[in-house]
Amino acid sequence: MFDVAGSGAGLVLRPQPGRADGTGARRPTGSGAGFTDDPAALIPLAEEDAHVDPVVRARAAQIAARLSVPKPKVDTARDRGAGHFASVPYRGGSDDIDLDQTLEMLAERPVPDDEDIIVRERVRARRSVVLAVDVSGSMKGERVRTAAATVGALAAELGQSGQDALGVIAFWSDAAVLQRLGDPVRPMELLDEMLRIPARGLTNVAFPLQLAAAQLAGVPERNARVILLSDCVHNAGPDPRPFAGRLPRLDVLLDTSGEKDVELGRELARIGRGGFHAIRTFHDIAPALGELFRS
């Protein structure tokens, strides 16, 4: 479906004009109306070189610093069966002693320290999260600052944990890959990349879902999810619902501060077997993310 016009980190999917025979667009009515079959090209993100407003950047950084994503608890009823058991030094959190390895340690250290006692603990599986952020023309002003803050918060919380992986996609009628899943995350650089993209164009929700699926290919489904932050006013590109169903999980944060399509947002979350939260200001982001990561 896509023509490759560039490679490397930071890429953009850009739809081309409809076909000359006039069959390049279909616009049904109802939720998510505005489907098209325009082809798309992949181009370097370097072409998106808008100036970053230092006031907007400072505001977004301040908001991001306030947001916190709670780390999931280990070995809860929901997590049983997730991850795997490993033999690790005792840190006060387990009484399941690995007797064989502990005896080996004691043979070398007749007067052991606490960490010489080896216990069995369940190690949580690596989480792989792709965040798709709407920066279309309808996502201006406070909306784009909230979006940038969400990018910064997740980058700081997941990207620097040393265990989890984060991918970030910004989209409008095109889509820019700001962060490839598994690459080292530098929160402020990622935030700057986000703010460099000017809010303009229509909203194509299908593109980032396709890109997210490609990034998550090969990741165990239990540990993978996509988070969509958008008003879900889809008015360019194909119907996004089939793409939502192909993801391991799709959570939707629907921005309700302006024009929005609540029906499509709920449908995408339902089809994607994920959660749905209405977001009006950046104050709603942290509680919503916390609820999603606990579910």
mmCIF file of C-alpha atoms in Angstrom:
data_model
loop_
_atom_site.group_PDB
_atom_site.id
_atom_site.type_symbol
_atom_site.label_atom_id
_atom_site.label_comp_id
_atom_site.label_asym_id
_atom_site.label_seq_id
_atom_site.Cartn_x
_atom_site.Cartn_y
_atom_site.Cartn_z
ATOM 1 C CA MET A 1 0.000 0.000 0.000
ATOM 2 C CA PHE A 2 2.950 2.338 0.696
ATOM 3 C CA ASP A 3 5.677 3.594 -1.634
ATOM 4 C CA VAL A 4 9.038 3.839 0.150
ATOM 5 C CA ALA A 5 10.745 7.173 -0.471
ATOM 6 C CA GLY A 6 13.152 7.216 2.450
ATOM 7 C CA SER A 7 14.557 5.188 5.332
ATOM 8 C CA GLY A 8 16.047 5.569 8.795
ATOM 9 C CA ALA A 9 14.610 6.824 12.063
ATOM 10 C CA GLY A 10 11.980 9.475 11.816
ATOM 11 C CA LEU A 11 9.717 8.838 8.842
ATOM 12 C CA VAL A 12 6.489 10.251 7.481
ATOM 13 C CA LEU A 13 3.639 8.572 5.645
ATOM 14 C CA ARG A 14 2.137 11.061 3.240
ATOM 15 C CA PRO A 15 -1.009 10.323 1.171
ATOM 16 C CA GLN A 16 -0.906 11.151 -2.529
ATOM 17 C CA PRO A 17 -3.765 12.677 -4.550
ATOM 18 C CA GLY A 18 -6.678 10.470 -5.611
ATOM 19 C CA ARG A 19 -6.606 8.559 -8.869
ATOM 20 C CA ALA A 20 -7.319 10.371 -12.107
ATOM 21 C CA ASP A 21 -10.418 8.262 -12.771
ATOM 22 C CA GLY A 22 -12.129 9.845 -9.783
ATOM 23 C CA THR A 23 -12.256 6.590 -7.790
ATOM 24 C CA GLY A 24 -9.684 7.694 -5.228
ATOM 25 C CA ALA A 25 -12.202 8.622 -2.527
ATOM 26 C CA ARG A 26 -15.195 7.113 -0.788
ATOM 27 C CA ARG A 27 -17.083 9.186 1.756
ATOM 28 C CA PRO A 28 -19.790 7.228 3.541
ATOM 29 C CA THR A 29 -21.934 8.772 6.221
ATOM 30 C CA GLY A 30 -21.922 7.872 9.905
ATOM 31 C CA SER A 31 -19.187 7.560 12.511
ATOM 32 C CA GLY A 32 -15.742 7.982 11.024
ATOM 33 C CA ALA A 33 -17.120 9.299 7.713
ATOM 34 C CA GLY A 34 -14.492 10.469 5.246
ATOM 35 C CA PHE A 35 -12.756 7.290 4.075
ATOM 36 C CA THR A 36 -10.393 7.513 1.095
ATOM 37 C CA ASP A 37 -8.110 5.070 -0.710
ATOM 38 C CA ASP A 38 -5.318 7.531 -1.507
ATOM 39 C CA PRO A 39 -1.867 5.873 -1.669
ATOM 40 C CA ALA A 40 0.908 7.065 0.635
ATOM 41 C CA ALA A 41 4.649 7.647 0.454
ATOM 42 C CA LEU A 42 7.270 7.343 3.174
ATOM 43 C CA ILE A 43 9.539 10.391 3.502
ATOM 44 C CA PRO A 44 12.157 11.532 6.056
ATOM 45 C CA LEU A 45 10.912 13.393 9.091
ATOM 46 C CA ALA A 46 13.779 15.845 8.585
ATOM 47 C CA GLU A 47 11.531 17.719 6.181
ATOM 48 C CA GLU A 48 9.327 18.687 9.145
ATOM 49 C CA ASP A 49 11.553 21.501 10.418
ATOM 50 C CA ALA A 50 9.124 23.944 12.009
ATOM 51 C CA HIS A 51 10.503 26.160 14.771
ATOM 52 C CA VAL A 52 9.770 25.036 18.334
ATOM 53 C CA ASP A 53 8.145 27.824 20.345
ATOM 54 C CA PRO A 54 10.211 27.994 23.586
ATOM 55 C CA VAL A 55 7.131 28.994 25.606
ATOM 56 C CA VAL A 56 5.149 26.022 24.318
ATOM 57 C CA ARG A 57 8.138 23.754 24.918
ATOM 58 C CA ALA A 58 8.553 24.958 28.502
ATOM 59 C CA ARG A 59 4.838 24.540 29.187
ATOM 60 C CA ALA A 60 4.777 21.028 27.769
ATOM 61 C CA ALA A 61 7.890 20.046 29.745
ATOM 62 C CA GLN A 62 6.343 21.316 32.975
ATOM 63 C CA ILE A 63 3.153 19.374 32.368
ATOM 64 C CA ALA A 64 5.088 16.233 31.437
ATOM 65 C CA ALA A 65 7.035 16.429 34.690
ATOM 66 C CA ARG A 66 3.758 16.302 36.640
ATOM 67 C CA LEU A 67 2.472 13.182 34.933
ATOM 68 C CA SER A 68 3.261 9.749 36.273
ATOM 69 C CA VAL A 69 2.408 6.306 34.936
ATOM 70 C CA PRO A 70 2.183 3.768 37.778
ATOM 71 C CA LYS A 71 4.337 0.703 37.342
ATOM 72 C CA PRO A 72 2.291 -2.506 37.406
ATOM 73 C CA LYS A 73 2.461 -4.635 40.523
ATOM 74 C CA VAL A 74 4.250 -7.944 40.249
ATOM 75 C CA ASP A 75 2.438 -11.223 40.932
ATOM 76 C CA THR A 76 -1.076 -9.839 41.348
ATOM 77 C CA ALA A 77 -3.993 -12.115 40.396
ATOM 78 C CA ARG A 78 -4.032 -10.479 36.955
ATOM 79 C CA ASP A 79 -0.300 -10.948 36.439
ATOM 80 C CA ARG A 80 -0.065 -14.587 37.497
ATOM 81 C CA GLY A 81 1.235 -16.481 34.526
ATOM 82 C CA ALA A 82 2.797 -13.322 33.058
ATOM 83 C CA GLY A 83 6.558 -13.047 32.917
ATOM 84 C CA HIS A 84 8.779 -15.832 34.227
ATOM 85 C CA PHE A 85 10.446 -16.933 37.455
ATOM 86 C CA ALA A 86 14.101 -16.089 37.898
ATOM 87 C CA SER A 87 16.710 -16.675 40.592
ATOM 88 C CA VAL A 88 17.759 -13.307 42.009
ATOM 89 C CA PRO A 89 19.557 -11.998 45.117
ATOM 90 C CA TYR A 90 17.281 -11.549 48.123
ATOM 91 C CA ARG A 91 15.980 -7.993 48.463
ATOM 92 C CA GLY A 92 13.356 -8.475 51.157
ATOM 93 C CA GLY A 93 10.526 -9.189 48.737
ATOM 94 C CA SER A 94 10.390 -12.992 48.578
ATOM 95 C CA ASP A 95 10.670 -15.991 50.899
ATOM 96 C CA ASP A 96 10.922 -18.627 48.131
ATOM 97 C CA ILE A 97 14.582 -19.627 48.508
ATOM 98 C CA ASP A 98 16.438 -21.214 45.603
ATOM 99 C CA LEU A 99 18.183 -23.774 47.798
ATOM 100 C CA ASP A 100 20.662 -25.121 45.227
ATOM 101 C CA GLN A 101 22.039 -21.725 44.221
ATOM 102 C CA THR A 102 22.029 -20.472 47.807
ATOM 103 C CA LEU A 103 24.127 -23.469 48.939
ATOM 104 C CA GLU A 104 26.601 -22.739 46.151
ATOM 105 C CA MET A 105 26.899 -19.144 47.375
ATOM 106 C CA LEU A 106 27.332 -20.267 50.993
ATOM 107 C CA ALA A 107 30.139 -22.643 49.973
ATOM 108 C CA GLU A 108 32.091 -19.617 48.792
ATOM 109 C CA ARG A 109 30.986 -17.255 51.581
ATOM 110 C CA PRO A 110 30.656 -18.949 54.985
ATOM 111 C CA VAL A 111 29.452 -15.619 56.458
ATOM 112 C CA PRO A 112 26.905 -14.529 53.860
ATOM 113 C CA ASP A 113 25.320 -11.150 53.282
ATOM 114 C CA ASP A 114 21.618 -10.828 52.518
ATOM 115 C CA GLU A 115 22.254 -10.667 48.783
ATOM 116 C CA ASP A 116 24.042 -14.035 48.952
ATOM 117 C CA ILE A 117 20.671 -15.653 49.640
ATOM 118 C CA ILE A 118 19.140 -16.527 46.261
ATOM 119 C CA VAL A 119 15.356 -16.493 45.930
ATOM 120 C CA ARG A 120 12.862 -17.197 43.182
ATOM 121 C CA GLU A 121 10.816 -14.222 42.020
ATOM 122 C CA ARG A 122 8.501 -13.646 39.107
ATOM 123 C CA VAL A 123 10.058 -11.182 36.675
ATOM 124 C CA ARG A 124 7.526 -9.002 34.875
ATOM 125 C CA ALA A 125 7.633 -9.261 31.120
ATOM 126 C CA ARG A 126 8.910 -6.313 29.120
ATOM 127 C CA ARG A 127 6.068 -3.982 28.107
ATOM 128 C CA SER A 128 6.037 -2.712 24.531
ATOM 129 C CA VAL A 129 3.916 0.406 24.050
ATOM 130 C CA VAL A 130 3.349 2.423 20.880
ATOM 131 C CA LEU A 131 1.808 5.861 21.414
ATOM 132 C CA ALA A 132 -0.037 7.363 18.430
ATOM 133 C CA VAL A 133 -0.578 11.114 18.881
ATOM 134 C CA ASP A 134 -2.929 13.225 16.767
ATOM 135 C CA VAL A 135 -1.357 16.521 15.608
ATOM 136 C CA SER A 136 -3.847 17.307 12.834
ATOM 137 C CA GLY A 137 -5.344 20.717 12.198
ATOM 138 C CA SER A 138 -8.052 20.173 14.795
ATOM 139 C CA MET A 139 -5.441 19.442 17.499
ATOM 140 C CA LYS A 140 -4.254 23.009 18.075
ATOM 141 C CA GLY A 141 -3.515 25.153 21.106
ATOM 142 C CA GLU A 142 -4.016 23.364 24.395
ATOM 143 C CA ARG A 143 -4.661 20.088 22.604
ATOM 144 C CA VAL A 144 -1.209 19.864 21.061
ATOM 145 C CA ARG A 145 0.412 20.887 24.367
ATOM 146 C CA THR A 146 -1.450 18.090 26.111
ATOM 147 C CA ALA A 147 -0.335 15.690 23.384
ATOM 148 C CA ALA A 148 3.292 16.797 23.733
ATOM 149 C CA ALA A 149 3.110 16.415 27.502
ATOM 150 C CA THR A 150 1.780 12.882 27.125
ATOM 151 C CA VAL A 151 4.705 12.016 24.868
ATOM 152 C CA GLY A 152 7.122 13.423 27.420
ATOM 153 C CA ALA A 153 5.519 11.614 30.337
ATOM 154 C CA LEU A 154 5.477 8.199 28.680
ATOM 155 C CA ALA A 155 9.008 8.683 27.392
ATOM 156 C CA ALA A 156 10.270 9.440 30.878
ATOM 157 C CA GLU A 157 8.324 6.614 32.519
ATOM 158 C CA LEU A 158 8.658 3.777 30.005
ATOM 159 C CA GLY A 159 11.650 4.707 27.903
ATOM 160 C CA GLN A 160 14.031 5.172 30.810
ATOM 161 C CA SER A 161 12.878 2.217 32.915
ATOM 162 C CA GLY A 162 15.515 0.029 31.275
ATOM 163 C CA GLN A 163 12.949 -2.730 30.869
ATOM 164 C CA ASP A 164 10.066 -1.408 28.776
ATOM 165 C CA ALA A 165 10.065 -0.312 25.127
ATOM 166 C CA LEU A 166 8.341 2.767 23.716
ATOM 167 C CA GLY A 167 7.455 3.773 20.175
ATOM 168 C CA VAL A 168 5.876 7.120 19.259
ATOM 169 C CA ILE A 169 3.971 8.075 16.101
ATOM 170 C CA ALA A 170 2.599 11.560 15.383
ATOM 171 C CA PHE A 171 -0.127 11.704 12.759
ATOM 172 C CA TRP A 172 -2.417 13.991 10.820
ATOM 173 C CA SER A 173 -3.293 13.200 7.191
ATOM 174 C CA ASP A 174 0.290 11.860 7.184
ATOM 175 C CA ALA A 175 2.154 10.062 9.955
ATOM 176 C CA ALA A 176 5.635 10.628 11.378
ATOM 177 C CA VAL A 177 7.566 7.953 13.237
ATOM 178 C CA LEU A 178 9.201 9.913 16.055
ATOM 179 C CA GLN A 179 10.470 6.917 18.010
ATOM 180 C CA ARG A 180 10.979 3.377 16.811
ATOM 181 C CA LEU A 181 10.054 0.714 19.332
ATOM 182 C CA GLY A 182 13.134 -0.427 21.225
ATOM 183 C CA ASP A 183 15.392 2.497 20.313
ATOM 184 C CA PRO A 184 16.951 4.477 23.195
ATOM 185 C CA VAL A 185 14.554 7.151 24.421
ATOM 186 C CA ARG A 186 15.646 10.717 25.114
ATOM 187 C CA PRO A 187 12.506 12.420 26.490
ATOM 188 C CA MET A 188 13.296 16.069 25.743
ATOM 189 C CA GLU A 189 14.598 15.315 22.241
ATOM 190 C CA LEU A 190 11.459 13.315 21.571
ATOM 191 C CA LEU A 191 9.325 16.155 22.911
ATOM 192 C CA ASP A 192 11.116 18.601 20.602
ATOM 193 C CA GLU A 193 10.496 16.340 17.608
ATOM 194 C CA MET A 194 6.834 16.286 18.534
ATOM 195 C CA LEU A 195 6.583 20.068 18.810
ATOM 196 C CA ARG A 196 8.399 20.612 15.510
ATOM 197 C CA ILE A 197 5.416 19.196 13.621
ATOM 198 C CA PRO A 198 2.900 22.001 12.951
ATOM 199 C CA ALA A 199 -0.774 21.170 13.527
ATOM 200 C CA ARG A 200 -2.365 21.066 10.100
ATOM 201 C CA GLY A 201 -4.158 18.807 7.660
ATOM 202 C CA LEU A 202 -6.916 16.259 8.075
ATOM 203 C CA THR A 203 -7.037 13.315 10.470
ATOM 204 C CA ASN A 204 -6.079 9.852 9.239
ATOM 205 C CA VAL A 205 -6.356 7.418 12.136
ATOM 206 C CA ALA A 206 -5.660 4.350 9.973
ATOM 207 C CA PHE A 207 -2.032 5.293 9.175
ATOM 208 C CA PRO A 208 -0.654 5.229 12.737
ATOM 209 C CA LEU A 209 -2.480 1.985 13.511
ATOM 210 C CA GLN A 210 -0.796 0.363 10.516
ATOM 211 C CA LEU A 211 2.590 1.717 11.559
ATOM 212 C CA ALA A 212 2.059 0.578 15.146
ATOM 213 C CA ALA A 213 1.203 -2.943 13.998
ATOM 214 C CA ALA A 214 4.466 -3.056 12.040
ATOM 215 C CA GLN A 215 6.474 -1.905 15.068
ATOM 216 C CA LEU A 216 4.826 -4.507 17.315
ATOM 217 C CA ALA A 217 5.339 -7.401 14.888
ATOM 218 C CA GLY A 218 7.061 -10.198 16.785
ATOM 219 C CA VAL A 219 6.233 -8.811 20.252
ATOM 220 C CA PRO A 220 4.210 -11.235 22.436
ATOM 221 C CA GLU A 221 0.615 -10.025 22.320
ATOM 222 C CA ARG A 222 0.213 -10.156 26.100
ATOM 223 C CA ASN A 223 2.948 -7.530 26.488
ATOM 224 C CA ALA A 224 2.053 -5.215 23.594
ATOM 225 C CA ARG A 225 -0.386 -2.330 23.268
ATOM 226 C CA VAL A 226 -1.090 0.820 21.298
ATOM 227 C CA ILE A 227 -2.344 4.024 22.943
ATOM 228 C CA LEU A 228 -4.204 6.412 20.643
ATOM 229 C CA LEU A 229 -4.551 10.067 21.714
ATOM 230 C CA SER A 230 -6.916 11.814 19.290
ATOM 231 C CA ASP A 231 -10.264 13.511 18.807
ATOM 232 C CA CYS A 232 -11.018 10.597 16.409
ATOM 233 C CA VAL A 233 -12.553 12.927 13.809
ATOM 234 C CA HIS A 234 -11.348 10.647 11.022
ATOM 235 C CA ASN A 235 -11.730 12.399 7.660
ATOM 236 C CA ALA A 236 -8.875 11.020 5.518
ATOM 237 C CA GLY A 237 -7.661 7.553 4.615
ATOM 238 C CA PRO A 238 -9.366 4.163 4.917
ATOM 239 C CA ASP A 239 -11.696 3.033 7.695
ATOM 240 C CA PRO A 240 -9.457 2.603 10.781
ATOM 241 C CA ARG A 241 -11.650 -0.010 12.458
ATOM 242 C CA PRO A 242 -10.251 -3.065 10.615
ATOM 243 C CA PHE A 243 -6.728 -1.977 11.581
ATOM 244 C CA ALA A 244 -7.742 -1.641 15.239
ATOM 245 C CA GLY A 245 -8.834 -5.269 15.217
ATOM 246 C CA ARG A 246 -5.406 -6.424 14.043
ATOM 247 C CA LEU A 247 -3.594 -4.909 17.018
ATOM 248 C CA PRO A 248 -2.878 -6.891 20.200
ATOM 249 C CA ARG A 249 -4.602 -4.124 22.187
ATOM 250 C CA LEU A 250 -5.704 -0.575 21.412
ATOM 251 C CA ASP A 251 -6.453 1.924 24.181
ATOM 252 C CA VAL A 252 -8.108 5.208 23.210
ATOM 253 C CA LEU A 253 -7.688 8.573 24.956
ATOM 254 C CA LEU A 254 -10.320 10.740 23.273
ATOM 255 C CA ASP A 255 -9.720 14.494 23.446
ATOM 256 C CA THR A 256 -13.151 16.049 24.056
ATOM 257 C CA SER A 257 -12.071 19.687 24.414
ATOM 258 C CA GLY A 258 -13.323 20.507 20.908
ATOM 259 C CA GLU A 259 -14.680 18.672 17.910
ATOM 260 C CA LYS A 260 -14.661 14.926 18.524
ATOM 261 C CA ASP A 261 -16.154 11.615 17.397
ATOM 262 C CA VAL A 262 -16.967 9.740 20.606
ATOM 263 C CA GLU A 263 -18.713 6.927 18.764
ATOM 264 C CA LEU A 264 -15.680 6.087 16.626
ATOM 265 C CA GLY A 265 -13.334 6.366 19.609
ATOM 266 C CA ARG A 266 -15.412 3.883 21.601
ATOM 267 C CA GLU A 267 -15.656 1.550 18.616
ATOM 268 C CA LEU A 268 -11.896 1.546 18.102
ATOM 269 C CA ALA A 269 -11.276 0.706 21.769
ATOM 270 C CA ARG A 270 -13.905 -2.051 21.710
ATOM 271 C CA ILE A 271 -12.585 -3.592 18.488
ATOM 272 C CA GLY A 272 -9.031 -3.275 19.796
ATOM 273 C CA ARG A 273 -9.945 -4.978 23.106
ATOM 274 C CA GLY A 274 -8.695 -1.974 25.065
ATOM 275 C CA GLY A 275 -9.860 0.805 27.335
ATOM 276 C CA PHE A 276 -11.515 4.120 26.528
ATOM 277 C CA HIS A 277 -11.130 7.401 28.420
ATOM 278 C CA ALA A 278 -12.423 10.872 27.599
ATOM 279 C CA ILE A 279 -9.733 13.545 28.056
ATOM 280 C CA ARG A 280 -10.553 17.240 28.324
ATOM 281 C CA THR A 281 -7.336 18.747 29.749
ATOM 282 C CA PHE A 282 -3.862 17.524 30.596
ATOM 283 C CA HIS A 283 -5.072 16.985 34.170
ATOM 284 C CA ASP A 284 -7.034 13.960 32.905
ATOM 285 C CA ILE A 285 -4.018 12.277 31.301
ATOM 286 C CA ALA A 286 -2.288 10.801 34.376
ATOM 287 C CA PRO A 287 -5.429 9.191 35.893
ATOM 288 C CA ALA A 288 -6.413 7.776 32.507
ATOM 289 C CA LEU A 289 -2.969 6.328 31.814
ATOM 290 C CA GLY A 290 -2.867 4.889 35.315
ATOM 291 C CA GLU A 291 -6.201 3.158 34.792
ATOM 292 C CA LEU A 292 -5.124 1.776 31.426
ATOM 293 C CA PHE A 293 -1.873 0.336 32.760
ATOM 294 C CA ARG A 294 -3.678 -1.279 35.688
ATOM 295 C CA SER A 295 -6.136 -3.042 33.380
#
